[in-house]
PDB file of N, CA and C in Angstrom:
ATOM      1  N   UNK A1229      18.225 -18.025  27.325  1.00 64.00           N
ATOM      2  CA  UNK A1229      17.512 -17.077  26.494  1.00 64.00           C
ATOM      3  C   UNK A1229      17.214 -15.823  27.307  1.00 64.00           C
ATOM      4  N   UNK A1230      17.849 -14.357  26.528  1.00 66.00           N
ATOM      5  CA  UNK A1230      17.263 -13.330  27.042  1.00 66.00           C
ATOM      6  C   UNK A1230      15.766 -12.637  27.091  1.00 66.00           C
ATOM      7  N   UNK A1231      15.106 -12.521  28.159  1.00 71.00           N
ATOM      8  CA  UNK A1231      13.900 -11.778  28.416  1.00 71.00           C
ATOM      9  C   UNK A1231      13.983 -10.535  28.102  1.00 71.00           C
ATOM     10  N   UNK A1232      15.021  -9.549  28.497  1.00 75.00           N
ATOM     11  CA  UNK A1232      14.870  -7.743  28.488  1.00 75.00           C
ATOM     12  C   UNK A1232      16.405  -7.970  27.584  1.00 75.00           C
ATOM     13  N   UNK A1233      16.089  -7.126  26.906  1.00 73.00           N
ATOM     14  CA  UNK A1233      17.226  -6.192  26.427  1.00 73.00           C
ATOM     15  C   UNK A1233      17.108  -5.008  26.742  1.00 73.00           C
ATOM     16  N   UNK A1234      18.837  -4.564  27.412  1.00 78.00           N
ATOM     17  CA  UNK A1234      19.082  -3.058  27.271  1.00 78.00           C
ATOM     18  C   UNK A1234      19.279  -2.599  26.022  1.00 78.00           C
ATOM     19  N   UNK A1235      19.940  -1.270  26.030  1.00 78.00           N
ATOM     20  CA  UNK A1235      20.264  -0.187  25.159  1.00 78.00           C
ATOM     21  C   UNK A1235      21.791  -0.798  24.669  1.00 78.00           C
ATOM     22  N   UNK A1236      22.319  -1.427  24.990  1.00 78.00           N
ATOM     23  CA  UNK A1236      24.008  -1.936  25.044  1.00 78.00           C
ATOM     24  C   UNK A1236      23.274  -3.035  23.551  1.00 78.00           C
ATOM     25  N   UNK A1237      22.077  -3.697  24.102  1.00 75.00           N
ATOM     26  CA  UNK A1237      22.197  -4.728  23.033  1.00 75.00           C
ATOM     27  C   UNK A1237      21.516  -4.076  21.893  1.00 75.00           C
ATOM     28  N   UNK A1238      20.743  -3.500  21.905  1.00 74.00           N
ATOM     29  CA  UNK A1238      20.092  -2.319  20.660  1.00 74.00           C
ATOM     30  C   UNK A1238      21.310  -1.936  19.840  1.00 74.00           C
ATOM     31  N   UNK A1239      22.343  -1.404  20.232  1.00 77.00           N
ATOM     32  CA  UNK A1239      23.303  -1.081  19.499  1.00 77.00           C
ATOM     33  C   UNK A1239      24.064  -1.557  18.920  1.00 77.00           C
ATOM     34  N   UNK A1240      23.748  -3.093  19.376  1.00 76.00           N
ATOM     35  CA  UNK A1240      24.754  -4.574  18.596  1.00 76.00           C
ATOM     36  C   UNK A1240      23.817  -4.666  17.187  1.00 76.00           C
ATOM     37  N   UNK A1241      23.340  -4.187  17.033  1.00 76.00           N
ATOM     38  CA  UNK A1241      21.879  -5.141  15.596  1.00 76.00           C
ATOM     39  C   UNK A1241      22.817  -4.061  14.531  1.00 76.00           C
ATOM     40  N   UNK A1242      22.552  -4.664  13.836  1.00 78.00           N
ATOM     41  CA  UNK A1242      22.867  -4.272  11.964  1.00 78.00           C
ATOM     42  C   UNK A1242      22.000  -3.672  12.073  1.00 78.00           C
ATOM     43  N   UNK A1243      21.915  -2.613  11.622  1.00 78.00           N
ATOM     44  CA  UNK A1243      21.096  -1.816  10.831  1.00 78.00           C
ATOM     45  C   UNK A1243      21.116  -1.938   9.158  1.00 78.00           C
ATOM     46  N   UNK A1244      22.396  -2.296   8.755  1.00 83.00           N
ATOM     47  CA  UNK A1244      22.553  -2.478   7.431  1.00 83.00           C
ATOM     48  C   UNK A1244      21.598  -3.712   6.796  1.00 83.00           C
ATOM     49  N   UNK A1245      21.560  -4.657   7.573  1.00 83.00           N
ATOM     50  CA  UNK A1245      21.268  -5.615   7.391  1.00 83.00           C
ATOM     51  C   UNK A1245      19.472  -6.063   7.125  1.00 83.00           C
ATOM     52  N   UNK A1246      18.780  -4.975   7.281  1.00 82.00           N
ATOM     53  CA  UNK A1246      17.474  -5.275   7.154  1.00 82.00           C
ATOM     54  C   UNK A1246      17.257  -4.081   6.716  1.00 82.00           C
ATOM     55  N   UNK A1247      18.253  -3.372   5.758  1.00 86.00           N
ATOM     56  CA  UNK A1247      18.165  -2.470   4.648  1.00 86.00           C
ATOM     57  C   UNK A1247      17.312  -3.530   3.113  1.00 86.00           C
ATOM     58  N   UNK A1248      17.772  -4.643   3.067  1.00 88.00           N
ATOM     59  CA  UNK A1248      16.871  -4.757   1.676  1.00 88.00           C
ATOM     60  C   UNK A1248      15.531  -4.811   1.740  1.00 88.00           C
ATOM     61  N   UNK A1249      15.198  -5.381   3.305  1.00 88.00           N
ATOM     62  CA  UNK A1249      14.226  -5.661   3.892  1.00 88.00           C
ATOM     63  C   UNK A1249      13.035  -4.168   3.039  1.00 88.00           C
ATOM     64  N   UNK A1250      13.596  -3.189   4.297  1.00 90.00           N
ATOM     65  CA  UNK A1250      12.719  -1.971   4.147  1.00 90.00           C
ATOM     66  C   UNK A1250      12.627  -1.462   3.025  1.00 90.00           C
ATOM     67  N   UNK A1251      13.704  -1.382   1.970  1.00 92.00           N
ATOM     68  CA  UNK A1251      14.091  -0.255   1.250  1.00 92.00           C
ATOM     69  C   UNK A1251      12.820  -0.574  -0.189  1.00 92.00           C
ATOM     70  N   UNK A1252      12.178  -1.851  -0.169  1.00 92.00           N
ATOM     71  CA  UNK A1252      10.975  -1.845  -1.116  1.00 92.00           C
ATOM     72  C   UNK A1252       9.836  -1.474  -0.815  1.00 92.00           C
ATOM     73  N   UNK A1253       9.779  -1.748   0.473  1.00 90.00           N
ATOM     74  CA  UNK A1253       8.633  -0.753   1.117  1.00 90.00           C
ATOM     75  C   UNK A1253       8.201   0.291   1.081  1.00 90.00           C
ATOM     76  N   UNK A1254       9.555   0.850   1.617  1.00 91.00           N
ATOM     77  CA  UNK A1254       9.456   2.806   1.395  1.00 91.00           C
ATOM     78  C   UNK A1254       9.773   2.950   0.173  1.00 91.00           C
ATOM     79  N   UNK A1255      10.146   2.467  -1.014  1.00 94.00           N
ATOM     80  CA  UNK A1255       9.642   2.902  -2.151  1.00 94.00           C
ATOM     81  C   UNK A1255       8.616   2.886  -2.401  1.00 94.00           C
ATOM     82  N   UNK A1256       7.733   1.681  -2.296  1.00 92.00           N
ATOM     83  CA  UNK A1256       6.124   1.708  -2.629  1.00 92.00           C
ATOM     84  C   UNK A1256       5.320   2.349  -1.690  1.00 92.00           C
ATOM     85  N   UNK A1257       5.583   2.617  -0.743  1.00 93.00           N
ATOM     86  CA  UNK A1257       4.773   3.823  -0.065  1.00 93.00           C
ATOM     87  C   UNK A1257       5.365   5.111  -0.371  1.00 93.00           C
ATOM     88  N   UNK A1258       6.225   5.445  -0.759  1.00 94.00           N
ATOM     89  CA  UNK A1258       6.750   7.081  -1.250  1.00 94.00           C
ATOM     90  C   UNK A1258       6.003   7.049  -3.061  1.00 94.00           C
ATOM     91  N   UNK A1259       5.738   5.864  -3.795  1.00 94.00           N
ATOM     92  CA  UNK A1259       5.210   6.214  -5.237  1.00 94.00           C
ATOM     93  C   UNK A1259       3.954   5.772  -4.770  1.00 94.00           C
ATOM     94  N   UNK A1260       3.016   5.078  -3.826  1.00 93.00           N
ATOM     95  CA  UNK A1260       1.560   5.383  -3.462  1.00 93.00           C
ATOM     96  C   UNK A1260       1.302   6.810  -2.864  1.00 93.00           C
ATOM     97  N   UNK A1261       2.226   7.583  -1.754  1.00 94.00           N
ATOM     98  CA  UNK A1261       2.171   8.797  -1.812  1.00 94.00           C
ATOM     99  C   UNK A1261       1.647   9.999  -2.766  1.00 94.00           C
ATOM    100  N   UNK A1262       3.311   9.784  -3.519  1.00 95.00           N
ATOM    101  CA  UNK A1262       2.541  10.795  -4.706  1.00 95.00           C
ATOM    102  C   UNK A1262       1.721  10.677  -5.574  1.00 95.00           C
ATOM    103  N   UNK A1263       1.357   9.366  -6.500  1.00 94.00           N
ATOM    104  CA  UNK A1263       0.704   9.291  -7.019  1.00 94.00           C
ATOM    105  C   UNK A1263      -1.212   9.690  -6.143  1.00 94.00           C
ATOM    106  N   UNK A1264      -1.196   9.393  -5.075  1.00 92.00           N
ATOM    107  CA  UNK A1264      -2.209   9.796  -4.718  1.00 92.00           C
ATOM    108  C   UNK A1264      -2.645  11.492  -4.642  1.00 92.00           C
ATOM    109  N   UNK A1265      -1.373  11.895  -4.344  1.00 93.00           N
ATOM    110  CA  UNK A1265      -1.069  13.338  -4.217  1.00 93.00           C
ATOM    111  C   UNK A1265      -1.476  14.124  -5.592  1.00 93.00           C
ATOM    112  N   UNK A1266      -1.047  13.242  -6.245  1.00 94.00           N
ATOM    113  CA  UNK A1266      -0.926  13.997  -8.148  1.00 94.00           C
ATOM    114  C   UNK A1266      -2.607  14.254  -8.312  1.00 94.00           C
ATOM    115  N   UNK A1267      -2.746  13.130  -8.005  1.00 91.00           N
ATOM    116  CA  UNK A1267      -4.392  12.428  -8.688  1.00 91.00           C
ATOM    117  C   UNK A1267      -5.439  13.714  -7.935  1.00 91.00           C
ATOM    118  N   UNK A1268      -5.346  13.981  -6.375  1.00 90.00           N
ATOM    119  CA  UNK A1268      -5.997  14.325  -5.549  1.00 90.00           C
ATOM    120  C   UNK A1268      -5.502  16.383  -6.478  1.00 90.00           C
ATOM    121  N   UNK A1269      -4.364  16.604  -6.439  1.00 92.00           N
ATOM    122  CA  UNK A1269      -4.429  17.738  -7.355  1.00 92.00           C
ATOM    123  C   UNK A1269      -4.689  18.099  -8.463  1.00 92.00           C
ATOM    124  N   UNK A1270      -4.959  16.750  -8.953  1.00 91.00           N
ATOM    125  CA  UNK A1270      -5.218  17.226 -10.694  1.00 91.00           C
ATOM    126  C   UNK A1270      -6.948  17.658 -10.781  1.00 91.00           C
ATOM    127  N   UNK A1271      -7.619  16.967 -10.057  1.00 87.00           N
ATOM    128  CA  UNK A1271      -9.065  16.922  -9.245  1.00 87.00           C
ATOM    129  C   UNK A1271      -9.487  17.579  -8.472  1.00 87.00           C
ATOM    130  N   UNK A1272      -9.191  18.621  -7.945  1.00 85.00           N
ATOM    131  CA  UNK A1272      -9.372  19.382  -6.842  1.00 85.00           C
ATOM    132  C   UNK A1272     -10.382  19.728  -7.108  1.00 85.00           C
ATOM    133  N   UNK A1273     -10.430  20.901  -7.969  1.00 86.00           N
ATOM    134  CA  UNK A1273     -11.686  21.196  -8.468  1.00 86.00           C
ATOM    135  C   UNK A1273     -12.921  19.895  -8.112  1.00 86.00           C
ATOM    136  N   UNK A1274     -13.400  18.911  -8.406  1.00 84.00           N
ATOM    137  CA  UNK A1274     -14.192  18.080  -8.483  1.00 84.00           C
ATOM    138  C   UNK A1274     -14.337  16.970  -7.115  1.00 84.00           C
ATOM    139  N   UNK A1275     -13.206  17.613  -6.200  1.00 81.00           N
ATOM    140  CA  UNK A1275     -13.029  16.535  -5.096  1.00 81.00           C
ATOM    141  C   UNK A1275     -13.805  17.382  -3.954  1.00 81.00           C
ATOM    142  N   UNK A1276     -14.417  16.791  -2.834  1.00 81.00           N
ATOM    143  CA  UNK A1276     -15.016  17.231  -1.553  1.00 81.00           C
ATOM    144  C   UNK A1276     -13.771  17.445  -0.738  1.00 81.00           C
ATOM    145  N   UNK A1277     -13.397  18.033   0.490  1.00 86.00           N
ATOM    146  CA  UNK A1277     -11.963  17.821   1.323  1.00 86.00           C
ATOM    147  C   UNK A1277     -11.047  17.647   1.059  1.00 86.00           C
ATOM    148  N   UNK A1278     -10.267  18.524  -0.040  1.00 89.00           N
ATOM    149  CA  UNK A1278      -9.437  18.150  -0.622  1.00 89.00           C
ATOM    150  C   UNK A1278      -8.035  18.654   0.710  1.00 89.00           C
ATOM    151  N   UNK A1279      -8.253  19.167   1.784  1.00 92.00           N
ATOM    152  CA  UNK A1279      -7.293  19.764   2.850  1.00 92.00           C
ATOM    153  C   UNK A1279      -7.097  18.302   3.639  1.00 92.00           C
ATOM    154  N   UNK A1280      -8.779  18.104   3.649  1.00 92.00           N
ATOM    155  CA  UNK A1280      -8.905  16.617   4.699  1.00 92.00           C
ATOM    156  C   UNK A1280      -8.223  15.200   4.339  1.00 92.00           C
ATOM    157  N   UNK A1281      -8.135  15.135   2.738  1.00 90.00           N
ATOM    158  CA  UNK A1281      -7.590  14.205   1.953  1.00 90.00           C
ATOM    159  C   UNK A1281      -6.387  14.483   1.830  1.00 90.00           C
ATOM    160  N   UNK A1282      -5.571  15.472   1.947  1.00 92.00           N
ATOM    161  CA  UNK A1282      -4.230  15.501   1.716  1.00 92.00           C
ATOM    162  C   UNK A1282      -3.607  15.447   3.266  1.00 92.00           C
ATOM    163  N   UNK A1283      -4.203  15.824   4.309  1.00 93.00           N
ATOM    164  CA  UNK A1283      -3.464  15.053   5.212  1.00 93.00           C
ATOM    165  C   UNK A1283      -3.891  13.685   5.829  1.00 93.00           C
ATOM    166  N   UNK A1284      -4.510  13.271   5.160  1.00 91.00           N
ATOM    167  CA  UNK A1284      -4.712  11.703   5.537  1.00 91.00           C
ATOM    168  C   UNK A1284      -3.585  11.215   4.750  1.00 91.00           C
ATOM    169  N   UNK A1285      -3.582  11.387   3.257  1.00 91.00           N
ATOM    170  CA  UNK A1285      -2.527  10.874   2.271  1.00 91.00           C
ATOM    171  C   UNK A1285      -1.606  10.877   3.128  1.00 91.00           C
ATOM    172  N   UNK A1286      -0.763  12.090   3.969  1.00 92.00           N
ATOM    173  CA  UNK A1286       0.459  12.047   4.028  1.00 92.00           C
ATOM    174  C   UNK A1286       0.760  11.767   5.462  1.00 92.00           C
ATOM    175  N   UNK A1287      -0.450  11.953   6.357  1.00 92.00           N
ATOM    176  CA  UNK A1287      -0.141  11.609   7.463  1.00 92.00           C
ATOM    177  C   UNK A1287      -0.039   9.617   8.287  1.00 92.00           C
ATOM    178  N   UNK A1288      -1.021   9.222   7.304  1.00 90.00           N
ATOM    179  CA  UNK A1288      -1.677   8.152   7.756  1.00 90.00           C
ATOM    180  C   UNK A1288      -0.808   6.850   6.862  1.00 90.00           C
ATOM    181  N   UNK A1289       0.423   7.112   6.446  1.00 82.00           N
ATOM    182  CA  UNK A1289       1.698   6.376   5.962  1.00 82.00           C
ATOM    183  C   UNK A1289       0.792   5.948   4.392  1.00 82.00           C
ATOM    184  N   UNK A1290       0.792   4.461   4.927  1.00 83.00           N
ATOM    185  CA  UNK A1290       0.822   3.822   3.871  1.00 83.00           C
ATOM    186  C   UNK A1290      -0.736   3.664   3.099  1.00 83.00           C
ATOM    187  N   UNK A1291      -1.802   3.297   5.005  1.00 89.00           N
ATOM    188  CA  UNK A1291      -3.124   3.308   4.562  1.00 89.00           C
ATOM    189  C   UNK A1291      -4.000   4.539   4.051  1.00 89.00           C
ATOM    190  N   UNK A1292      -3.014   5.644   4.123  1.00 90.00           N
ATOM    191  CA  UNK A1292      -3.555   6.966   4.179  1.00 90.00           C
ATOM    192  C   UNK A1292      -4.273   7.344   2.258  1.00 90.00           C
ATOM    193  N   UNK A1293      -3.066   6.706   1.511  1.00 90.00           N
ATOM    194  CA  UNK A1293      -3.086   6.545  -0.033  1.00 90.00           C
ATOM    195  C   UNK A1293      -4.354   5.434  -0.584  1.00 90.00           C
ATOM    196  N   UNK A1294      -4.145   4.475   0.078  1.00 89.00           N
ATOM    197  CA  UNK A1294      -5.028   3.038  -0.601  1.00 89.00           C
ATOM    198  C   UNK A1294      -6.174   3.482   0.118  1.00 89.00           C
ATOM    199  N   UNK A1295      -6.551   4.067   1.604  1.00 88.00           N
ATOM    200  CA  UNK A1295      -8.359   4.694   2.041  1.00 88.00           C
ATOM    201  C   UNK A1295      -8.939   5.694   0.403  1.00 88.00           C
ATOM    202  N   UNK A1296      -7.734   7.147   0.226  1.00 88.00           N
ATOM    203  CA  UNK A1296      -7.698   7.706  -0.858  1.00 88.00           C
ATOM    204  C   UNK A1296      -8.510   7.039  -1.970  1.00 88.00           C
ATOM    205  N   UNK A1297      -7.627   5.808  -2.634  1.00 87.00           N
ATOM    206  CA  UNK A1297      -7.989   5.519  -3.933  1.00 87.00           C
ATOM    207  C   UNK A1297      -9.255   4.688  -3.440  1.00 87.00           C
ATOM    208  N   UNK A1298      -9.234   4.292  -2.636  1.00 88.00           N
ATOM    209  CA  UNK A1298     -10.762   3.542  -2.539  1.00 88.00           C
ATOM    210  C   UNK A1298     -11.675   4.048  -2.041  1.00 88.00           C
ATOM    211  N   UNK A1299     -12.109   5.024  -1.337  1.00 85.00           N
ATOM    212  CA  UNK A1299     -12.738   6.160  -0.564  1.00 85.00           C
ATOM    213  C   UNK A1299     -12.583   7.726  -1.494  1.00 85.00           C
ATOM    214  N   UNK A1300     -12.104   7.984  -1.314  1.00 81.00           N
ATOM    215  CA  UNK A1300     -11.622   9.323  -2.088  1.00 81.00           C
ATOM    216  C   UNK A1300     -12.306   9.693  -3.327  1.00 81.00           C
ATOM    217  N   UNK A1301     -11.622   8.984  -4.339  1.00 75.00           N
ATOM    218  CA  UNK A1301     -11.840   8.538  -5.480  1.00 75.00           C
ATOM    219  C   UNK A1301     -13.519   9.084  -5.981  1.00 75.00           C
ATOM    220  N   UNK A1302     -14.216   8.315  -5.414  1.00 72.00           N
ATOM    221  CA  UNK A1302     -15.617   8.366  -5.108  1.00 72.00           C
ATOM    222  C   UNK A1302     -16.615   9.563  -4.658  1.00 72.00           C
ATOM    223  N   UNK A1303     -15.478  10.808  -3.980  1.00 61.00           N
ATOM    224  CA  UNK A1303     -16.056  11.277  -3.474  1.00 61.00           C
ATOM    225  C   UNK A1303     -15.764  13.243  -4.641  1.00 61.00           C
ATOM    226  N   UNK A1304     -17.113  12.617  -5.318  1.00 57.00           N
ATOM    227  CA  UNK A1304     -16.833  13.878  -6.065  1.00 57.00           C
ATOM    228  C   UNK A1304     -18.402  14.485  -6.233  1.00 57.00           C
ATOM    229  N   UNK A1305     -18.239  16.184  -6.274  1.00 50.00           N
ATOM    230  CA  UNK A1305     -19.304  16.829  -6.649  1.00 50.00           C
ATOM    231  C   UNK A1305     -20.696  16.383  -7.267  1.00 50.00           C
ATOM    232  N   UNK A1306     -20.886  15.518  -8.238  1.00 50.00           N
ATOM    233  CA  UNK A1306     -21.396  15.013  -9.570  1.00 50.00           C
ATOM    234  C   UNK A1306     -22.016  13.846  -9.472  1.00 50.00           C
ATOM    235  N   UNK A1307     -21.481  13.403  -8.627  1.00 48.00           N
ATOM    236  CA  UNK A1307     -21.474  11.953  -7.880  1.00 48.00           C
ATOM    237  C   UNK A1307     -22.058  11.532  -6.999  1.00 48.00           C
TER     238      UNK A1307
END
């Protein structure tokens, strides 16, 4: 059994192969994206940080959207 891999064996792996793997993932984090995105613009008006909230959305991948809807959400003028 190998301990270290080089760069020689990195280049042996499929990449194809743990395509079905990812490819549901980054869909559901690209439609938690925008939908957070939509929501956070349709609201602006009524939202606190709306600069601070849009780069969390987009910076912070996946948790950046679900902090949003559960944090965010909440955080309005009125409120």
């Amino acid at each position: 059994m190998k301990l270290h891999y080089g760069v020689k064996d990195l280049t042996a792996i499929d990449i194809m192969s743990f395509l079905p793997l990812i490819l549901p993932i980054l869909i559901i984090e690209l439609i938690l994206l925008l939908i957070a995105l939509i929501d956070l613009y349709r609201n602006r008006k009524t939202r606190k940080n709306v600069f601070l909230w849009t780069l969390v959305i987009v910076f912070v991948n996946t948790i950046g959207p679900i902090l949003y809807f559960v944090i965010g959400r909440k955080d309005r003028d009125g409120r």
